[in-house]
Amino acid sequence: MKHDDTIVALATPAGAGAIAIIRLSGVEAISIASEIFESVSGKELMKQNTHTVHLGHIKDRDRVIDEVLATLFKNPSSYTGEDVVELSCHGSNYIQQEIIQLCLRKGCRMAKAGEFTLRAFLNGKMDLSQAEAVADLIASDSAASHQLAIQQMRGGFSSEIKELREQLLNFASLIELELDFSEEDVEFANREEFQKLIKKITVVLKRLIDSFATGNVLKNGIPVAIVGEPNVGKSTLLNALLNEDRAIVSEIPGTTRDSIEDEITIGGINFRFIDTAGIRETEDLVEGLGIRKTFEKMEQAQVVVLLLDASIVKSEKFSVNGVNAEIEKIKNRFPQKQLVVIANKVDEISEEQIKNLQSTIVDLQLMSAKTGEGVDELKATLLDFINTGALRNNETIVTNTRHYDALLKALEEIYKVQEGIDSDLSGDLLAIDIRQALYHFGEITGEITNDDLLGNIFANFCIGV
Amino acid sequence: MKHDDTIVALATPAGAGAIAIIRLSGVEAISIASEIFESVSGKELMKQNTHTVHLGHIKDRDRVIDEVLATLFKNPSSYTGEDVVELSCHGSNYIQQEIIQLCLRKGCRMAKAGEFTLRAFLNGKMDLSQAEAVADLIASDSAASHQLAIQQMRGGFSSEIKELREQLLNFASLIELELDFSEEDVEFANREEFQKLIKKITVVLKRLIDSFATGNVLKNGIPVAIVGEPNVGKSTLLNALLNEDRAIVSEIPGTTRDSIEDEITIGGINFRFIDTAGIRETEDLVEGLGIRKTFEKMEQAQVVVLLLDASIVKSEKFSVNGVNAEIEKIKNRFPQKQLVVIANKVDEISEEQIKNLQSTIVDLQLMSAKTGEGVDELKATLLDFINTGALRNNETIVTNTRHYDALLKALEEIYKVQEGIDSDLSGDLLAIDIRQALYHFGEITGEITNDDLLGNIFANFCIGV
């Protein structure tokens, strides 16, 4: 992968603001910046120290485009490890575009998605999992996803992998050394120590692989299906969850075309609420279709909230058996999913009716979304479903599908190594399995890589990162 | 206006990006930043030089929020003239908010709209018209609006006003000095020189006041009403104008609820195209309403483009007299407005039919928006209507309504001074008129100001500027 050219891109979000930053990186970053930047003090940019800031004007020949600050980062003390210049200009769309166009005319190339971070990786400023964490960090929108990303960016995950890899590599070398002396029947690699290491690696890999279930939902938000009739108070509930927490609500397009998901942060963790219809038995064809859709949506959820309208106990249509049948149906169909049953609008019924409901429906939570009663309890219940212990204890949590796949493959190879040890496999065959495991470790941190893999990873970045 | 506290705000556009900047300004900017920033090198931020950049972590007690760059600007060498710290963090919405919240907890106050620039003005880093230009610069979206803003920000306008003000102030002082020696009948102020200055000021003020007509449209875009039947090819024309110029198109909500304006940049100047219906005579009540609306929209325009469908010459409904009547009607109703009459779809009629049209309709421009014929001619015609000479010659152009008002008032006072000179008015009365003129000059540059005025001006800024 060639990177002897100089790239440029807008590094700040698109749009107008007080300040925008245009970043140049590469061998000619400083010389190109010098061509278009005229310092107010008259000093030459080329001769300034790294990590210094200079006031001046961006000029296209005689035409002044803006008054800017130019910040110098000299190779290797920069984000990319190359010479970097950051031009901090007034945040007008027009000025941003004019300066970028000018840089392009002076010999810069427009940066591709993630190319600054790719260069940082290629220049050894960070390993591959740290580079991937940069994109996660920028996308993070809750305390949990932020904590996971920053932990990974600071190398918590890869340092653990690297250490195991080094120890394993050491044994691989010793075992391969034995092969050179095979006629002398020596054992450089202490088999007991090796056995211990393989055990340790197995434990760590299993823990990391298990953590993915938690990591994945913490990063992407926990999908919660709310099952309930249209008038049951779903939006009041969502607003109640929202208002109390001053959380971020956004409407993100759902996985199905006709559904909109509400994203709410509770206790620093994102929950994605999927709206569904009820699932009571029906002979009606149209409602039957609705039920199939409801099941499809519940399939995507990790938690199912069955929201009942408590006020219907006053109506003749209400039947405790009907509700319990509905609960059973959900439990039978989705035994793995967490279920919360809530009776909303309890402010509209009497104490006795409440007691009656509680005695006939198991684990019923009471709520009045309108008055706020029971909202905190629901929050606590939702948070209980998540293994936040790992997060609190700052344990390494895997959030990336690519890492998860590599860890699974590494574990498979480690099992083979274990089998080899158990069956006294010859050193040369053992070495092959160890090398395979090492390969998958290396894929995570980027010691093993190729252009296709890097292309796939960085294509998901934004331009300017 | 008190500014002994430290303010904080996001300085880059809202949203996610590679980098976001959080700016602190005030007496405690560096000490507050030091509390939350831990340098990687272990150096203390307080002891570093101005205009230097430092890598480190933002920490809330033990919790790492982000790896950032902290840039130091020491009073008075900063944008605001106060101590300033810019924290360049990863551009996640969550991180931006967490760092701002942390700064607030440590004693910062959330900056009000335009408060950084207000402080720059109050600390003498720029005058009031330069401060106003900062907001214009950030909002600039075309070469013309950008050039006007940067000229004003660099002081082109205010330096001209300041020079005149100083010369006038000098005469005012001399005339007032004469009053102290009134019994001796001396004349410190050379009346001939004074007369010359007043003449010069009158000329400059008139030129500046006249420039506002140009400046205002260059800054806000030139409104063009396109009058034409729905099927006459308006959108094809707009696309043709657009494609050729690779300009920015945006849909901005029109001044009336039911209209959408297309904004197109031609030759670096913004044109706002307002869509209207035709205006032919009709007995129909509904269409009558349409005509009233059309006239209302034409009222807002500076240029009226009457777009005709040339292909209707083939139809029996077509009447040259009807078209000429329509043209006359527009000319009579809006004698001040520039009118362009265009026959579109000339590709659909014969050479002879074209000649016939041209001979019966005065100043008819031919066009085929579909093939692109005549589009460049229309652009040239539109640009001809604007006094771009002043722009090319880099003359001072007034774009701000507040400045325009102050200039009008100043000119009024200067006329009184002239009358005073002509009628040998006594020095004490002359001095009063001069002081009034000086007052209005001072309003522009901010020597004369008050909290209400400043409040009004900076309320229109964004937060973070």
CSV table of N, CA, C and O in Angstrom, one decimal, chain B residues 349-425:
chain,number,residue,atom,x,y,z
B,349,ILE,N,-39.4,24.2,-32.7
B,349,ILE,CA,-40.0,25.0,-33.7
B,349,ILE,C,-39.0,25.2,-34.9
B,349,ILE,O,-37.8,25.1,-34.7
B,350,SER,N,-39.6,25.7,-36.0
B,350,SER,CA,-38.8,25.9,-37.2
B,350,SER,C,-38.0,27.3,-37.1
B,350,SER,O,-38.4,28.2,-36.4
B,351,GLU,N,-37.0,27.4,-38.0
B,351,GLU,CA,-36.2,28.6,-38.1
B,351,GLU,C,-37.1,29.8,-38.4
B,351,GLU,O,-37.0,30.9,-37.8
B,352,GLU,N,-38.1,29.6,-39.3
B,352,GLU,CA,-39.0,30.6,-39.7
B,352,GLU,C,-39.9,31.1,-38.5
B,352,GLU,O,-40.1,32.3,-38.3
B,353,GLN,N,-40.4,30.1,-37.8
B,353,GLN,CA,-41.2,30.4,-36.6
B,353,GLN,C,-40.4,31.2,-35.6
B,353,GLN,O,-40.8,32.1,-34.9
B,354,ILE,N,-39.1,30.9,-35.4
B,354,ILE,CA,-38.2,31.6,-34.5
B,354,ILE,C,-38.1,33.0,-34.9
B,354,ILE,O,-38.2,34.0,-34.1
B,355,LYS,N,-37.8,33.2,-36.2
B,355,LYS,CA,-37.6,34.6,-36.8
B,355,LYS,C,-38.9,35.4,-36.6
B,355,LYS,O,-38.8,36.6,-36.2
B,356,ASN,N,-40.0,34.8,-36.8
B,356,ASN,CA,-41.3,35.4,-36.6
B,356,ASN,C,-41.5,35.9,-35.2
B,356,ASN,O,-41.9,37.1,-34.9
B,357,LEU,N,-41.1,35.0,-34.2
B,357,LEU,CA,-41.2,35.4,-32.8
B,357,LEU,C,-40.3,36.6,-32.5
B,357,LEU,O,-40.7,37.6,-31.8
B,358,GLN,N,-39.1,36.5,-32.9
B,358,GLN,CA,-38.1,37.6,-32.6
B,358,GLN,C,-38.5,38.9,-33.2
B,358,GLN,O,-38.2,40.0,-32.6
B,359,SER,N,-39.2,38.9,-34.4
B,359,SER,CA,-39.6,40.1,-35.0
B,359,SER,C,-40.8,40.7,-34.3
B,359,SER,O,-41.0,41.9,-34.4
B,360,THR,N,-41.6,39.9,-33.6
B,360,THR,CA,-42.8,40.5,-33.0
B,360,THR,C,-42.7,40.7,-31.5
B,360,THR,O,-43.4,41.5,-30.9
B,361,ILE,N,-41.7,40.1,-30.8
B,361,ILE,CA,-41.5,40.3,-29.4
B,361,ILE,C,-40.1,41.0,-29.2
B,361,ILE,O,-39.1,40.5,-29.6
B,362,VAL,N,-40.1,42.1,-28.5
B,362,VAL,CA,-38.9,42.9,-28.3
B,362,VAL,C,-38.0,42.2,-27.3
B,362,VAL,O,-38.4,41.7,-26.3
B,363,ASP,N,-36.7,42.3,-27.7
B,363,ASP,CA,-35.6,41.8,-26.8
B,363,ASP,C,-35.9,40.3,-26.3
B,363,ASP,O,-35.6,40.0,-25.2
B,364,LEU,N,-36.3,39.5,-27.2
B,364,LEU,CA,-36.6,38.1,-26.9
B,364,LEU,C,-35.3,37.3,-26.9
B,364,LEU,O,-34.5,37.4,-27.8
B,365,GLN,N,-35.0,36.6,-25.8
B,365,GLN,CA,-33.9,35.7,-25.8
B,365,GLN,C,-34.4,34.3,-26.2
B,365,GLN,O,-35.4,33.8,-25.7
B,366,LEU,N,-33.6,33.6,-27.0
B,366,LEU,CA,-34.0,32.2,-27.4
B,366,LEU,C,-33.3,31.2,-26.5
B,366,LEU,O,-32.2,31.4,-26.0
B,367,MET,N,-34.0,30.1,-26.2
B,367,MET,CA,-33.4,29.1,-25.4
B,367,MET,C,-34.0,27.8,-25.6
B,367,MET,O,-35.1,27.6,-26.0
B,368,SER,N,-33.1,26.8,-25.4
B,368,SER,CA,-33.6,25.4,-25.3
B,368,SER,C,-32.9,24.9,-24.0
B,368,SER,O,-31.8,24.4,-24.1
B,369,ALA,N,-33.7,24.9,-23.0
B,369,ALA,CA,-33.1,24.5,-21.7
B,369,ALA,C,-32.6,23.0,-21.8
B,369,ALA,O,-31.7,22.6,-21.2
B,370,LYS,N,-33.4,22.3,-22.7
B,370,LYS,CA,-33.1,20.8,-22.9
B,370,LYS,C,-31.7,20.6,-23.5
B,370,LYS,O,-30.9,19.8,-23.0
B,371,THR,N,-31.4,21.4,-24.6
B,371,THR,CA,-30.1,21.2,-25.3
B,371,THR,C,-29.0,22.1,-24.7
B,371,THR,O,-27.9,21.9,-24.9
B,372,GLY,N,-29.4,23.0,-23.8
B,372,GLY,CA,-28.5,23.9,-23.2
B,372,GLY,C,-28.3,25.2,-24.0
B,372,GLY,O,-27.6,26.1,-23.6
B,373,GLU,N,-28.9,25.3,-25.2
B,373,GLU,CA,-28.8,26.5,-26.0
B,373,GLU,C,-29.4,27.7,-25.2
B,373,GLU,O,-30.4,27.6,-24.7
B,374,GLY,N,-28.6,28.8,-25.3
B,374,GLY,CA,-29.1,30.1,-24.6
B,374,GLY,C,-28.9,30.2,-23.1
B,374,GLY,O,-29.2,31.2,-22.5
B,375,VAL,N,-28.5,29.1,-22.5
B,375,VAL,CA,-28.3,29.1,-21.0
B,375,VAL,C,-27.2,30.1,-20.6
B,375,VAL,O,-27.3,30.9,-19.7
B,376,ASP,N,-26.1,30.0,-21.4
B,376,ASP,CA,-24.9,30.9,-21.1
B,376,ASP,C,-25.3,32.4,-21.3
B,376,ASP,O,-24.9,33.2,-20.5
B,377,GLU,N,-26.2,32.6,-22.3
B,377,GLU,CA,-26.6,34.0,-22.6
B,377,GLU,C,-27.4,34.5,-21.4
B,377,GLU,O,-27.3,35.6,-20.9
B,378,LEU,N,-28.3,33.6,-20.8
B,378,LEU,CA,-29.1,34.0,-19.7
B,378,LEU,C,-28.2,34.3,-18.5
B,378,LEU,O,-28.4,35.3,-17.8
B,379,LYS,N,-27.2,33.5,-18.3
B,379,LYS,CA,-26.3,33.7,-17.1
B,379,LYS,C,-25.6,35.1,-17.3
B,379,LYS,O,-25.6,35.9,-16.3
B,380,ALA,N,-25.2,35.4,-18.5
B,380,ALA,CA,-24.5,36.6,-18.8
B,380,ALA,C,-25.4,37.8,-18.5
B,380,ALA,O,-25.1,38.8,-17.9
B,381,THR,N,-26.7,37.6,-19.0
B,381,THR,CA,-27.7,38.7,-18.8
B,381,THR,C,-27.9,38.9,-17.3
B,381,THR,O,-28.0,40.1,-16.8
B,382,LEU,N,-28.1,37.8,-16.5
B,382,LEU,CA,-28.3,38.0,-15.0
B,382,LEU,C,-27.1,38.7,-14.4
B,382,LEU,O,-27.3,39.5,-13.5
B,383,LEU,N,-25.9,38.3,-14.7
B,383,LEU,CA,-24.7,38.9,-14.1
B,383,LEU,C,-24.6,40.3,-14.5
B,383,LEU,O,-24.1,41.1,-13.7
B,384,ASP,N,-25.1,40.7,-15.7
B,384,ASP,CA,-25.0,42.1,-16.1
B,384,ASP,C,-25.8,43.0,-15.3
B,384,ASP,O,-25.5,44.2,-15.1
B,385,PHE,N,-26.8,42.5,-14.6
B,385,PHE,CA,-27.7,43.3,-13.8
B,385,PHE,C,-27.0,43.7,-12.5
B,385,PHE,O,-27.5,44.6,-11.8
B,386,ILE,N,-25.9,43.1,-12.2
B,386,ILE,CA,-25.3,43.3,-10.9
B,386,ILE,C,-24.0,44.1,-11.1
B,386,ILE,O,-23.2,43.8,-12.0
B,387,ASN,N,-23.8,45.1,-10.2
B,387,ASN,CA,-22.6,45.9,-10.3
B,387,ASN,C,-21.4,45.1,-9.7
B,387,ASN,O,-21.0,45.3,-8.6
B,388,THR,N,-20.9,44.1,-10.5
B,388,THR,CA,-19.8,43.3,-10.0
B,388,THR,C,-18.5,44.1,-10.1
B,388,THR,O,-17.5,43.6,-9.7
B,389,GLY,N,-18.5,45.2,-10.8
B,389,GLY,CA,-17.3,46.0,-11.0
B,389,GLY,C,-16.7,46.4,-9.6
B,389,GLY,O,-15.5,46.2,-9.4
B,390,ALA,N,-17.6,46.8,-8.7
B,390,ALA,CA,-17.2,47.2,-7.3
B,390,ALA,C,-16.5,46.0,-6.7
B,390,ALA,O,-15.5,46.2,-6.0
B,391,LEU,N,-17.1,44.8,-6.9
B,391,LEU,CA,-16.5,43.6,-6.3
B,391,LEU,C,-15.1,43.3,-6.9
B,391,LEU,O,-14.2,43.1,-6.2
B,392,ARG,N,-15.1,43.4,-8.2
B,392,ARG,CA,-13.8,43.2,-8.9
B,392,ARG,C,-12.7,44.1,-8.5
B,392,ARG,O,-11.6,43.8,-8.2
B,393,ASN,N,-13.1,45.4,-8.3
B,393,ASN,CA,-12.1,46.4,-7.9
B,393,ASN,C,-11.9,46.5,-6.4
B,393,ASN,O,-11.1,47.3,-6.0
B,394,ASN,N,-12.5,45.5,-5.7
B,394,ASN,CA,-12.3,45.4,-4.3
B,394,ASN,C,-12.6,46.7,-3.6
B,394,ASN,O,-12.0,47.1,-2.6
B,395,GLU,N,-13.7,47.4,-4.1
B,395,GLU,CA,-14.2,48.6,-3.4
B,395,GLU,C,-14.9,48.2,-2.1
B,395,GLU,O,-15.4,47.1,-2.0
B,396,THR,N,-14.9,49.1,-1.2
B,396,THR,CA,-15.7,48.9,0.0
B,396,THR,C,-17.2,48.8,-0.3
B,396,THR,O,-17.7,49.8,-0.9
B,397,ILE,N,-17.8,47.8,0.1
B,397,ILE,CA,-19.3,47.6,-0.1
B,397,ILE,C,-20.0,47.4,1.2
B,397,ILE,O,-19.5,46.5,2.0
B,398,VAL,N,-21.0,48.1,1.5
B,398,VAL,CA,-21.8,48.0,2.7
B,398,VAL,C,-22.8,46.9,2.5
B,398,VAL,O,-23.5,46.9,1.5
B,399,THR,N,-22.8,45.9,3.5
B,399,THR,CA,-23.8,44.8,3.3
B,399,THR,C,-24.7,44.7,4.5
B,399,THR,O,-25.6,43.9,4.5
B,400,ASN,N,-24.4,45.5,5.6
B,400,ASN,CA,-25.1,45.4,6.8
B,400,ASN,C,-26.1,46.5,7.0
B,400,ASN,O,-25.8,47.7,6.9
B,401,THR,N,-27.4,46.1,7.3
B,401,THR,CA,-28.4,47.1,7.4
B,401,THR,C,-28.2,48.1,8.5
B,401,THR,O,-28.5,49.3,8.4
B,402,ARG,N,-27.6,47.6,9.6
B,402,ARG,CA,-27.2,48.5,10.7
B,402,ARG,C,-26.2,49.6,10.3
B,402,ARG,O,-26.4,50.7,10.6
B,403,HIS,N,-25.2,49.1,9.5
B,403,HIS,CA,-24.2,50.1,9.0
B,403,HIS,C,-24.9,51.1,8.1
B,403,HIS,O,-24.6,52.3,8.1
B,404,TYR,N,-25.8,50.6,7.2
B,404,TYR,CA,-26.5,51.4,6.3
B,404,TYR,C,-27.3,52.5,7.0
B,404,TYR,O,-27.2,53.6,6.6
B,405,ASP,N,-28.0,52.1,8.0
B,405,ASP,CA,-28.8,53.0,8.8
B,405,ASP,C,-27.9,54.1,9.4
B,405,ASP,O,-28.2,55.3,9.3
B,406,ALA,N,-26.8,53.7,10.0
B,406,ALA,CA,-25.9,54.6,10.6
B,406,ALA,C,-25.3,55.6,9.6
B,406,ALA,O,-25.1,56.8,9.9
B,407,LEU,N,-25.0,55.1,8.4
B,407,LEU,CA,-24.4,55.9,7.4
B,407,LEU,C,-25.4,56.9,6.9
B,407,LEU,O,-25.1,58.1,6.7
B,408,LEU,N,-26.7,56.5,6.8
B,408,LEU,CA,-27.7,57.5,6.4
B,408,LEU,C,-27.8,58.6,7.4
B,408,LEU,O,-27.9,59.8,7.0
B,409,LYS,N,-27.8,58.2,8.7
B,409,LYS,CA,-27.9,59.2,9.7
B,409,LYS,C,-26.7,60.1,9.8
B,409,LYS,O,-26.9,61.3,10.0
B,410,ALA,N,-25.5,59.5,9.6
B,410,ALA,CA,-24.3,60.3,9.5
B,410,ALA,C,-24.4,61.3,8.4
B,410,ALA,O,-24.0,62.5,8.6
B,411,LEU,N,-24.9,60.9,7.2
B,411,LEU,CA,-24.9,61.8,6.1
B,411,LEU,C,-25.9,62.9,6.3
B,411,LEU,O,-25.6,64.1,6.0
B,412,GLU,N,-27.0,62.6,7.0
B,412,GLU,CA,-28.0,63.6,7.4
B,412,GLU,C,-27.3,64.7,8.2
B,412,GLU,O,-27.5,65.9,8.0
B,413,GLU,N,-26.5,64.3,9.2
B,413,GLU,CA,-25.8,65.3,10.1
B,413,GLU,C,-24.8,66.0,9.3
B,413,GLU,O,-24.6,67.2,9.5
B,414,ILE,N,-24.1,65.3,8.4
B,414,ILE,CA,-23.1,66.0,7.6
B,414,ILE,C,-23.7,67.1,6.7
B,414,ILE,O,-23.1,68.2,6.5
B,415,TYR,N,-24.9,66.8,6.2
B,415,TYR,CA,-25.6,67.8,5.4
B,415,TYR,C,-25.9,69.0,6.3
B,415,TYR,O,-25.8,70.2,5.9
B,416,LYS,N,-26.3,68.8,7.5
B,416,LYS,CA,-26.6,69.9,8.5
B,416,LYS,C,-25.3,70.7,8.7
B,416,LYS,O,-25.3,71.9,8.7
B,417,VAL,N,-24.2,70.0,8.8
B,417,VAL,CA,-22.9,70.7,9.0
B,417,VAL,C,-22.6,71.6,7.8
B,417,VAL,O,-22.2,72.7,7.9
B,418,GLN,N,-22.9,71.0,6.6
B,418,GLN,CA,-22.6,71.7,5.4
B,418,GLN,C,-23.5,73.0,5.3
B,418,GLN,O,-23.0,74.1,5.0
B,419,GLU,N,-24.8,72.8,5.7
B,419,GLU,CA,-25.7,74.0,5.8
B,419,GLU,C,-25.2,75.0,6.8
B,419,GLU,O,-25.2,76.2,6.5
B,420,GLY,N,-24.7,74.5,7.9
B,420,GLY,CA,-24.1,75.4,8.9
B,420,GLY,C,-23.0,76.2,8.4
B,420,GLY,O,-22.9,77.4,8.6
B,421,ILE,N,-22.1,75.5,7.6
B,421,ILE,CA,-20.9,76.3,7.1
B,421,ILE,C,-21.4,77.3,6.1
B,421,ILE,O,-21.0,78.5,6.1
B,422,ASP,N,-22.4,76.9,5.2
B,422,ASP,CA,-22.9,77.8,4.2
B,422,ASP,C,-23.6,79.0,4.8
B,422,ASP,O,-23.5,80.1,4.2
B,423,SER,N,-24.2,78.8,6.0
B,423,SER,CA,-25.0,79.9,6.5
B,423,SER,C,-24.2,80.5,7.7
B,423,SER,O,-24.8,81.2,8.5
B,424,ASP,N,-22.9,80.3,7.7
B,424,ASP,CA,-22.0,80.9,8.8
B,424,ASP,C,-22.6,80.7,10.2
B,424,ASP,O,-22.6,81.6,11.0
B,425,LEU,N,-23.0,79.5,10.4
B,425,LEU,CA,-23.5,79.1,11.7
B,425,LEU,C,-22.4,79.3,12.8
B,425,LEU,O,-21.2,79.1,12.5
